[in-house]
Amino acid sequence: MMEPFKDKLSCMFTAPFYFEFTAKGIDKAKALDSVLIPMGYKNEEMIAFGDGHNDASMIKYAGIGVAMENAVDDLKAIANEVTLSNEEDGIAYTLSKYIKGIDI
């Protein structure tokens, strides 16, 4: 089914019931690069959070890539750290470790 589009599209399951299509070469890391770099931020200064396969490029790109506890195992394997699940406020918990003045 995907053979005619292999050079034009990237595709992956992002959940057991979601199959996501994007233009080849477009991903979340590319989005961060095109928006935040012109604003003067460096990727080493970024913290990215994710839970699915479509977050892998962003997790690798950011200075600190954090997988949620409920993330797919492949993402946990490439993340710098794994935090609490999204149901347990994992993002707030992790940000409180890195940013002064945030209490959870």
N, CA, C and O atoms as a GROMACS GRO file, in nm:
protein
  416
    1MET      N    1   0.081  -0.120   0.000
    1MET     CA    2   0.000   0.000   0.000
    1MET      C    3   0.086   0.127   0.000
    1MET      O    4   0.053   0.223  -0.069
    2MET      N    5   0.193   0.128   0.076
    2MET     CA    6   0.275   0.250   0.088
    2MET      C    7   0.382   0.261  -0.020
    2MET      O    8   0.443   0.368  -0.034
    3GLU      N    9   0.407   0.159  -0.093
    3GLU     CA   10   0.516   0.157  -0.192
    3GLU      C   11   0.516   0.280  -0.284
    3GLU      O   12   0.623   0.339  -0.302
    4PRO      N   13   0.404   0.321  -0.342
    4PRO     CA   14   0.408   0.438  -0.431
    4PRO      C   15   0.445   0.569  -0.360
    4PRO      O   16   0.484   0.665  -0.426
    5PHE      N   17   0.434   0.572  -0.228
    5PHE     CA   18   0.457   0.696  -0.153
    5PHE      C   19   0.585   0.694  -0.070
    5PHE      O   20   0.612   0.790   0.001
    6LYS      N   21   0.664   0.588  -0.079
    6LYS     CA   22   0.778   0.570   0.011
    6LYS      C   23   0.879   0.684   0.005
    6LYS      O   24   0.946   0.711   0.105
    7ASP      N   25   0.893   0.752  -0.108
    7ASP     CA   26   0.988   0.862  -0.119
    7ASP      C   27   0.927   0.997  -0.083
    7ASP      O   28   0.998   1.098  -0.076
    8LYS      N   29   0.797   1.000  -0.060
    8LYS     CA   30   0.728   1.126  -0.034
    8LYS      C   31   0.669   1.135   0.106
    8LYS      O   32   0.648   1.245   0.157
    9LEU      N   33   0.641   1.022   0.167
    9LEU     CA   34   0.573   1.022   0.297
    9LEU      C   35   0.647   0.939   0.400
    9LEU      O   36   0.708   0.837   0.368
   10SER      N   37   0.640   0.985   0.523
   10SER     CA   38   0.680   0.903   0.638
   10SER      C   39   0.550   0.861   0.704
   10SER      O   40   0.456   0.940   0.712
   11CYS      N   41   0.544   0.740   0.751
   11CYS     CA   42   0.422   0.696   0.816
   11CYS      C   43   0.455   0.600   0.930
   11CYS      O   44   0.554   0.527   0.925
   12MET      N   45   0.370   0.604   1.031
   12MET     CA   46   0.392   0.519   1.148
   12MET      C   47   0.263   0.511   1.227
   12MET      O   48   0.178   0.599   1.219
   13PHE      N   49   0.251   0.405   1.305
   13PHE     CA   50   0.144   0.398   1.403
   13PHE      C   51   0.183   0.487   1.520
   13PHE      O   52   0.293   0.473   1.574
   14THR      N   53   0.095   0.578   1.560
   14THR     CA   54   0.121   0.662   1.676
   14THR      C   55   0.036   0.617   1.794
   14THR      O   56   0.050   0.670   1.905
   15ALA      N   57  -0.048   0.523   1.772
   15ALA     CA   58  -0.129   0.455   1.874
   15ALA      C   59  -0.179   0.328   1.807
   15ALA      O   60  -0.170   0.315   1.685
   16PRO      N   61  -0.229   0.235   1.883
   16PRO     CA   62  -0.274   0.110   1.820
   16PRO      C   63  -0.377   0.131   1.709
   16PRO      O   64  -0.391   0.047   1.620
   17PHE      N   65  -0.447   0.242   1.712
   17PHE     CA   66  -0.553   0.267   1.614
   17PHE      C   67  -0.531   0.392   1.530
   17PHE      O   68  -0.620   0.430   1.454
   18TYR      N   69  -0.413   0.456   1.540
   18TYR     CA   70  -0.380   0.574   1.458
   18TYR      C   71  -0.260   0.543   1.370
   18TYR      O   72  -0.156   0.497   1.417
   19PHE      N   73  -0.276   0.568   1.241
   19PHE     CA   74  -0.166   0.555   1.147
   19PHE      C   75  -0.142   0.695   1.092
   19PHE      O   76  -0.229   0.750   1.024
   20GLU      N   77  -0.026   0.752   1.119
   20GLU     CA   78   0.002   0.892   1.089
   20GLU      C   79   0.088   0.905   0.964
   20GLU      O   80   0.185   0.830   0.946
   21PHE      N   81   0.052   0.999   0.877
   21PHE     CA   82   0.128   1.030   0.756
   21PHE      C   83   0.183   1.171   0.767
   21PHE      O   84   0.112   1.262   0.809
   22THR      N   85   0.308   1.190   0.731
   22THR     CA   86   0.366   1.324   0.720
   22THR      C   87   0.455   1.328   0.597
   22THR      O   88   0.502   1.225   0.549
   23ALA      N   89   0.478   1.448   0.548
   23ALA     CA   90   0.569   1.462   0.435
   23ALA      C   91   0.708   1.417   0.478
   23ALA      O   92   0.750   1.444   0.590
   24LYS      N   93   0.778   1.349   0.391
   24LYS     CA   94   0.913   1.300   0.420
   24LYS      C   95   1.000   1.417   0.467
   24LYS      O   96   1.002   1.523   0.404
   25GLY      N   97   1.072   1.398   0.576
   25GLY     CA   98   1.161   1.500   0.627
   25GLY      C   99   1.096   1.600   0.722
   25GLY      O  100   1.164   1.687   0.777
   26ILE      N  101   0.966   1.589   0.741
   26ILE     CA  102   0.896   1.678   0.834
   26ILE      C  103   0.865   1.599   0.961
   26ILE      O  104   0.801   1.495   0.956
   27ASP      N  105   0.912   1.651   1.073
   27ASP     CA  106   0.887   1.585   1.201
   27ASP      C  107   0.895   1.689   1.312
   27ASP      O  108   0.913   1.807   1.285
   28LYS      N  109   0.881   1.646   1.434
   28LYS     CA  110   0.876   1.740   1.546
   28LYS      C  111   1.010   1.807   1.571
   28LYS      O  112   1.013   1.922   1.616
   29ALA      N  113   1.120   1.741   1.544
   29ALA     CA  114   1.251   1.805   1.558
   29ALA      C  115   1.265   1.918   1.456
   29ALA      O  116   1.315   2.026   1.488
   30LYS      N  117   1.220   1.894   1.335
   30LYS     CA  118   1.224   1.997   1.230
   30LYS      C  119   1.139   2.117   1.271
   30LYS      O  120   1.177   2.231   1.246
   31ALA      N  121   1.024   2.091   1.333
   31ALA     CA  122   0.938   2.200   1.379
   31ALA      C  123   1.008   2.283   1.487
   31ALA      O  124   1.006   2.406   1.482
   32LEU      N  125   1.069   2.216   1.585
   32LEU     CA  126   1.143   2.288   1.688
   32LEU      C  127   1.254   2.372   1.627
   32LEU      O  128   1.273   2.488   1.663
   33ASP      N  129   1.326   2.312   1.534
   33ASP     CA  130   1.437   2.381   1.469
   33ASP      C  131   1.389   2.504   1.393
   33ASP      O  132   1.453   2.610   1.399
   34SER      N  133   1.280   2.493   1.322
   34SER     CA  134   1.235   2.605   1.239
   34SER      C  135   1.167   2.716   1.320
   34SER      O  136   1.161   2.830   1.274
   35VAL      N  137   1.117   2.685   1.439
   35VAL     CA  138   1.050   2.787   1.520
   35VAL      C  139   1.142   2.844   1.628
   35VAL      O  140   1.152   2.966   1.641
   36LEU      N  141   1.207   2.760   1.704
   36LEU     CA  142   1.281   2.807   1.821
   36LEU      C  143   1.422   2.857   1.791
   36LEU      O  144   1.469   2.950   1.856
   37ILE      N  145   1.490   2.799   1.695
   37ILE     CA  146   1.625   2.844   1.661
   37ILE      C  147   1.624   2.990   1.615
   37ILE      O  148   1.707   3.068   1.660
   38PRO      N  149   1.532   3.030   1.525
   38PRO     CA  150   1.528   3.172   1.486
   38PRO      C  151   1.496   3.266   1.602
   38PRO      O  152   1.526   3.386   1.595
   39MET      N  153   1.437   3.214   1.708
   39MET     CA  154   1.407   3.296   1.825
   39MET      C  155   1.527   3.306   1.919
   39MET      O  156   1.520   3.373   2.022
   40GLY      N  157   1.636   3.239   1.883
   40GLY     CA  158   1.757   3.248   1.962
   40GLY      C  159   1.781   3.135   2.060
   40GLY      O  160   1.877   3.138   2.137
   41TYR      N  161   1.695   3.034   2.058
   41TYR     CA  162   1.715   2.919   2.147
   41TYR      C  163   1.804   2.816   2.080
   41TYR      O  164   1.804   2.802   1.958
   42LYS      N  165   1.878   2.743   2.160
   42LYS     CA  166   1.961   2.633   2.111
   42LYS      C  167   1.894   2.502   2.152
   42LYS      O  168   1.830   2.494   2.256
   43ASN      N  169   1.910   2.400   2.069
   43ASN     CA  170   1.847   2.273   2.103
   43ASN      C  171   1.899   2.217   2.236
   43ASN      O  172   1.828   2.143   2.304
   44GLU      N  173   2.022   2.252   2.272
   44GLU     CA  174   2.077   2.204   2.400
   44GLU      C  175   2.000   2.263   2.518
   44GLU      O  176   2.007   2.209   2.629
   45GLU      N  177   1.928   2.372   2.497
   45GLU     CA  178   1.853   2.439   2.603
   45GLU      C  179   1.708   2.389   2.614
   45GLU      O  180   1.634   2.434   2.701
   46MET      N  181   1.670   2.299   2.528
   46MET     CA  182   1.532   2.254   2.522
   46MET      C  183   1.510   2.126   2.602
   46MET      O  184   1.598   2.040   2.610
   47ILE      N  185   1.390   2.116   2.658
   47ILE     CA  186   1.343   1.992   2.718
   47ILE      C  187   1.221   1.950   2.637
   47ILE      O  188   1.128   2.028   2.619
   48ALA      N  189   1.222   1.828   2.588
   48ALA     CA  190   1.109   1.778   2.510
   48ALA      C  191   1.050   1.656   2.581
   48ALA      O  192   1.123   1.574   2.637
   49PHE      N  193   0.919   1.646   2.578
   49PHE     CA  194   0.847   1.535   2.640
   49PHE      C  195   0.770   1.461   2.532
   49PHE      O  196   0.718   1.522   2.439
   50GLY      N  197   0.764   1.330   2.544
   50GLY     CA  198   0.688   1.253   2.448
   50GLY      C  199   0.646   1.118   2.500
   50GLY      O  200   0.692   1.071   2.604
   51ASP      N  201   0.554   1.057   2.423
   51ASP     CA  202   0.507   0.925   2.462
   51ASP      C  203   0.491   0.829   2.344
   51ASP      O  204   0.467   0.710   2.364
   52GLY      N  205   0.504   0.880   2.221
   52GLY     CA  206   0.481   0.795   2.105
   52GLY      C  207   0.596   0.794   2.007
   52GLY      O  208   0.692   0.871   2.020
   53HIS      N  209   0.586   0.706   1.908
   53HIS     CA  210   0.690   0.696   1.806
   53HIS      C  211   0.712   0.828   1.732
   53HIS      O  212   0.825   0.859   1.694
   54ASN      N  213   0.606   0.905   1.713
   54ASN     CA  214   0.620   1.031   1.640
   54ASN      C  215   0.694   1.138   1.720
   54ASN      O  216   0.719   1.247   1.668
   55ASP      N  217   0.728   1.110   1.844
   55ASP     CA  218   0.804   1.203   1.928
   55ASP      C  219   0.955   1.174   1.926
   55ASP      O  220   1.032   1.251   1.984
   56ALA      N  221   0.996   1.067   1.862
   56ALA     CA  222   1.137   1.023   1.868
   56ALA      C  223   1.234   1.129   1.819
   56ALA      O  224   1.336   1.152   1.884
   57SER      N  225   1.207   1.192   1.707
   57SER     CA  226   1.300   1.292   1.654
   57SER      C  227   1.317   1.408   1.751
   57SER      O  228   1.427   1.459   1.769
   58MET      N  229   1.208   1.451   1.812
   58MET     CA  230   1.211   1.562   1.907
   58MET      C  231   1.286   1.523   2.034
   58MET      O  232   1.362   1.604   2.088
   59ILE      N  233   1.267   1.402   2.082
   59ILE     CA  234   1.335   1.354   2.203
   59ILE      C  235   1.486   1.350   2.179
   59ILE      O  236   1.564   1.385   2.267
   60LYS      N  237   1.526   1.306   2.059
   60LYS     CA  238   1.670   1.301   2.026
   60LYS      C  239   1.727   1.441   2.005
   60LYS      O  240   1.844   1.465   2.038
   61TYR      N  241   1.649   1.532   1.951
   61TYR     CA  242   1.695   1.666   1.916
   61TYR      C  243   1.717   1.755   2.038
   61TYR      O  244   1.814   1.830   2.044
   62ALA      N  245   1.627   1.747   2.133
   62ALA     CA  246   1.633   1.836   2.250
   62ALA      C  247   1.753   1.802   2.338
   62ALA      O  248   1.801   1.689   2.341
   63GLY      N  249   1.800   1.903   2.409
   63GLY     CA  250   1.909   1.881   2.503
   63GLY      C  251   1.874   1.777   2.608
   63GLY      O  252   1.958   1.697   2.647
   64ILE      N  253   1.749   1.779   2.652
   64ILE     CA  254   1.699   1.679   2.746
   64ILE      C  255   1.571   1.622   2.686
   64ILE      O  256   1.471   1.692   2.673
   65GLY      N  257   1.575   1.496   2.651
   65GLY     CA  258   1.458   1.427   2.598
   65GLY      C  259   1.399   1.339   2.706
   65GLY      O  260   1.466   1.253   2.762
   66VAL      N  261   1.272   1.362   2.735
   66VAL     CA  262   1.206   1.291   2.844
   66VAL      C  263   1.089   1.210   2.791
   66VAL      O  264   1.000   1.263   2.724
   67ALA      N  265   1.090   1.083   2.820
   67ALA     CA  266   0.977   0.996   2.785
   67ALA      C  267   0.886   0.983   2.906
   67ALA      O  268   0.932   0.974   3.020
   68MET      N  269   0.758   0.982   2.880
   68MET     CA  270   0.661   0.961   2.986
   68MET      C  271   0.663   0.813   3.025
   68MET      O  272   0.697   0.728   2.943
   69GLU      N  273   0.626   0.783   3.147
   69GLU     CA  274   0.623   0.643   3.192
   69GLU      C  275   0.532   0.558   3.104
   69GLU      O  276   0.557   0.439   3.085
   70ASN      N  277   0.426   0.618   3.052
   70ASN     CA  278   0.333   0.546   2.966
   70ASN      C  279   0.375   0.548   2.818
   70ASN      O  280   0.296   0.512   2.731
   71ALA      N  281   0.497   0.590   2.790
   71ALA     CA  282   0.547   0.596   2.651
   71ALA      C  283   0.574   0.456   2.598
   71ALA      O  284   0.586   0.359   2.673
   72VAL      N  285   0.584   0.448   2.466
   72VAL     CA  286   0.623   0.322   2.404
   72VAL      C  287   0.768   0.291   2.441
   72VAL      O  288   0.848   0.382   2.462
   73ASP      N  289   0.801   0.164   2.450
   73ASP     CA  290   0.934   0.123   2.495
   73ASP      C  291   1.046   0.177   2.407
   73ASP      O  292   1.153   0.211   2.457
   74ASP      N  293   1.023   0.186   2.276
   74ASP     CA  294   1.126   0.239   2.186
   74ASP      C  295   1.164   0.382   2.222
   74ASP      O  296   1.281   0.420   2.212
   75LEU      N  297   1.067   0.461   2.264
   75LEU     CA  298   1.094   0.600   2.301
   75LEU      C  299   1.168   0.606   2.434
   75LEU      O  300   1.261   0.685   2.450
   76LYS      N  301   1.128   0.524   2.528
   76LYS     CA  302   1.197   0.519   2.657
   76LYS      C  303   1.345   0.485   2.639
   76LYS      O  304   1.430   0.535   2.711
   77ALA      N  305   1.373   0.400   2.542
   77ALA     CA  306   1.510   0.355   2.519
   77ALA      C  307   1.601   0.466   2.468
   77ALA      O  308   1.721   0.463   2.494
   78ILE      N  309   1.547   0.565   2.398
   78ILE     CA  310   1.632   0.672   2.343
   78ILE      C  311   1.627   0.800   2.426
   78ILE      O  312   1.707   0.891   2.403
   79ALA      N  313   1.536   0.808   2.522
   79ALA     CA  314   1.522   0.929   2.603
   79ALA      C  315   1.636   0.940   2.703
   79ALA      O  316   1.695   0.840   2.744
   80ASN      N  317   1.666   1.064   2.742
   80ASN     CA  318   1.765   1.087   2.847
   80ASN      C  319   1.714   1.042   2.982
   80ASN      O  320   1.790   0.999   3.069
   81GLU      N  321   1.583   1.053   2.999
   81GLU     CA  322   1.522   1.007   3.124
   81GLU      C  323   1.375   0.973   3.101
   81GLU      O  324   1.315   1.013   3.001
   82VAL      N  325   1.320   0.899   3.195
   82VAL     CA  326   1.179   0.862   3.193
   82VAL      C  327   1.116   0.923   3.318
   82VAL      O  328   1.169   0.908   3.428
   83THR      N  329   1.004   0.992   3.300
   83THR     CA  330   0.937   1.056   3.412
   83THR      C  331   0.807   0.984   3.443
   83THR      O  332   0.776   0.881   3.384
   84LEU      N  333   0.733   1.038   3.535
   84LEU     CA  334   0.602   0.984   3.570
   84LEU      C  335   0.510   0.988   3.448
   84LEU      O  336   0.538   1.059   3.351
   85SER      N  337   0.402   0.916   3.453
   85SER     CA  338   0.308   0.914   3.340
   85SER      C  339   0.236   1.048   3.327
   85SER      O  340   0.243   1.133   3.415
   86ASN      N  341   0.167   1.064   3.216
   86ASN     CA  342   0.088   1.186   3.197
   86ASN      C  343  -0.025   1.195   3.299
   86ASN      O  344  -0.069   1.305   3.333
   87GLU      N  345  -0.073   1.083   3.347
   87GLU     CA  346  -0.179   1.082   3.449
   87GLU      C  347  -0.125   1.123   3.586
   87GLU      O  348  -0.202   1.161   3.675
   88GLU      N  349   0.006   1.116   3.604
   88GLU     CA  350   0.069   1.149   3.732
   88GLU      C  351   0.145   1.282   3.727
   88GLU      O  352   0.232   1.307   3.811
   89ASP      N  353   0.114   1.366   3.629
   89ASP     CA  354   0.177   1.498   3.615
   89ASP      C  355   0.328   1.489   3.594
   89ASP      O  356   0.404   1.565   3.653
   90GLY      N  357   0.369   1.396   3.510
   90GLY     CA  358   0.511   1.377   3.483
   90GLY      C  359   0.582   1.499   3.429
   90GLY      O  360   0.699   1.522   3.461
   91ILE      N  361   0.515   1.578   3.347
   91ILE     CA  362   0.578   1.698   3.292
   91ILE      C  363   0.605   1.798   3.404
   91ILE      O  364   0.716   1.850   3.415
   92ALA      N  365   0.506   1.824   3.487
   92ALA     CA  366   0.524   1.918   3.599
   92ALA      C  367   0.633   1.868   3.693
   92ALA      O  368   0.716   1.946   3.740
   93TYR      N  369   0.633   1.739   3.720
   93TYR     CA  370   0.734   1.681   3.809
   93TYR      C  371   0.875   1.705   3.754
   93TYR      O  372   0.964   1.746   3.827
   94THR      N  373   0.894   1.680   3.625
   94THR     CA  374   1.026   1.695   3.565
   94THR      C  375   1.066   1.842   3.556
   94THR      O  376   1.180   1.876   3.586
   95LEU      N  377   0.975   1.928   3.515
   95LEU     CA  378   1.007   2.071   3.507
   95LEU      C  379   1.046   2.127   3.643
   95LEU      O  380   1.132   2.214   3.652
   96SER      N  381   0.985   2.077   3.750
   96SER     CA  382   1.020   2.126   3.884
   96SER      C  383   1.163   2.091   3.922
   96SER      O  384   1.222   2.156   4.008
   97LYS      N  385   1.219   1.989   3.859
   97LYS     CA  386   1.360   1.953   3.884
   97LYS      C  387   1.456   2.049   3.813
   97LYS      O  388   1.567   2.071   3.861
   98TYR      N  389   1.413   2.105   3.701
   98TYR     CA  390   1.503   2.185   3.618
   98TYR      C  391   1.480   2.336   3.628
   98TYR      O  392   1.570   2.414   3.597
   99ILE      N  393   1.363   2.378   3.670
   99ILE     CA  394   1.331   2.521   3.673
   99ILE      C  395   1.302   2.562   3.817
   99ILE      O  396   1.211   2.510   3.881
  100LYS      N  397   1.380   2.656   3.866
  100LYS     CA  398   1.361   2.705   4.003
  100LYS      C  399   1.226   2.774   4.016
  100LYS      O  400   1.178   2.840   3.923
  101GLY      N  401   1.164   2.758   4.132
  101GLY     CA  402   1.039   2.827   4.159
  101GLY      C  403   0.915   2.750   4.120
  101GLY      O  404   0.804   2.797   4.145
  102ILE      N  405   0.930   2.633   4.060
  102ILE     CA  406   0.813   2.551   4.028
  102ILE      C  407   0.799   2.446   4.137
  102ILE      O  408   0.888   2.362   4.156
  103ASP      N  409   0.689   2.451   4.206
  103ASP     CA  410   0.661   2.351   4.308
  103ASP      C  411   0.541   2.269   4.263
  103ASP      O  412   0.443   2.322   4.208
  104ILE      N  413   0.550   2.140   4.287
  104ILE     CA  414   0.435   2.056   4.252
  104ILE      C  415   0.377   1.993   4.376
  104ILE      O  416   0.279   1.919   4.368
   0.00000   0.00000   0.00000
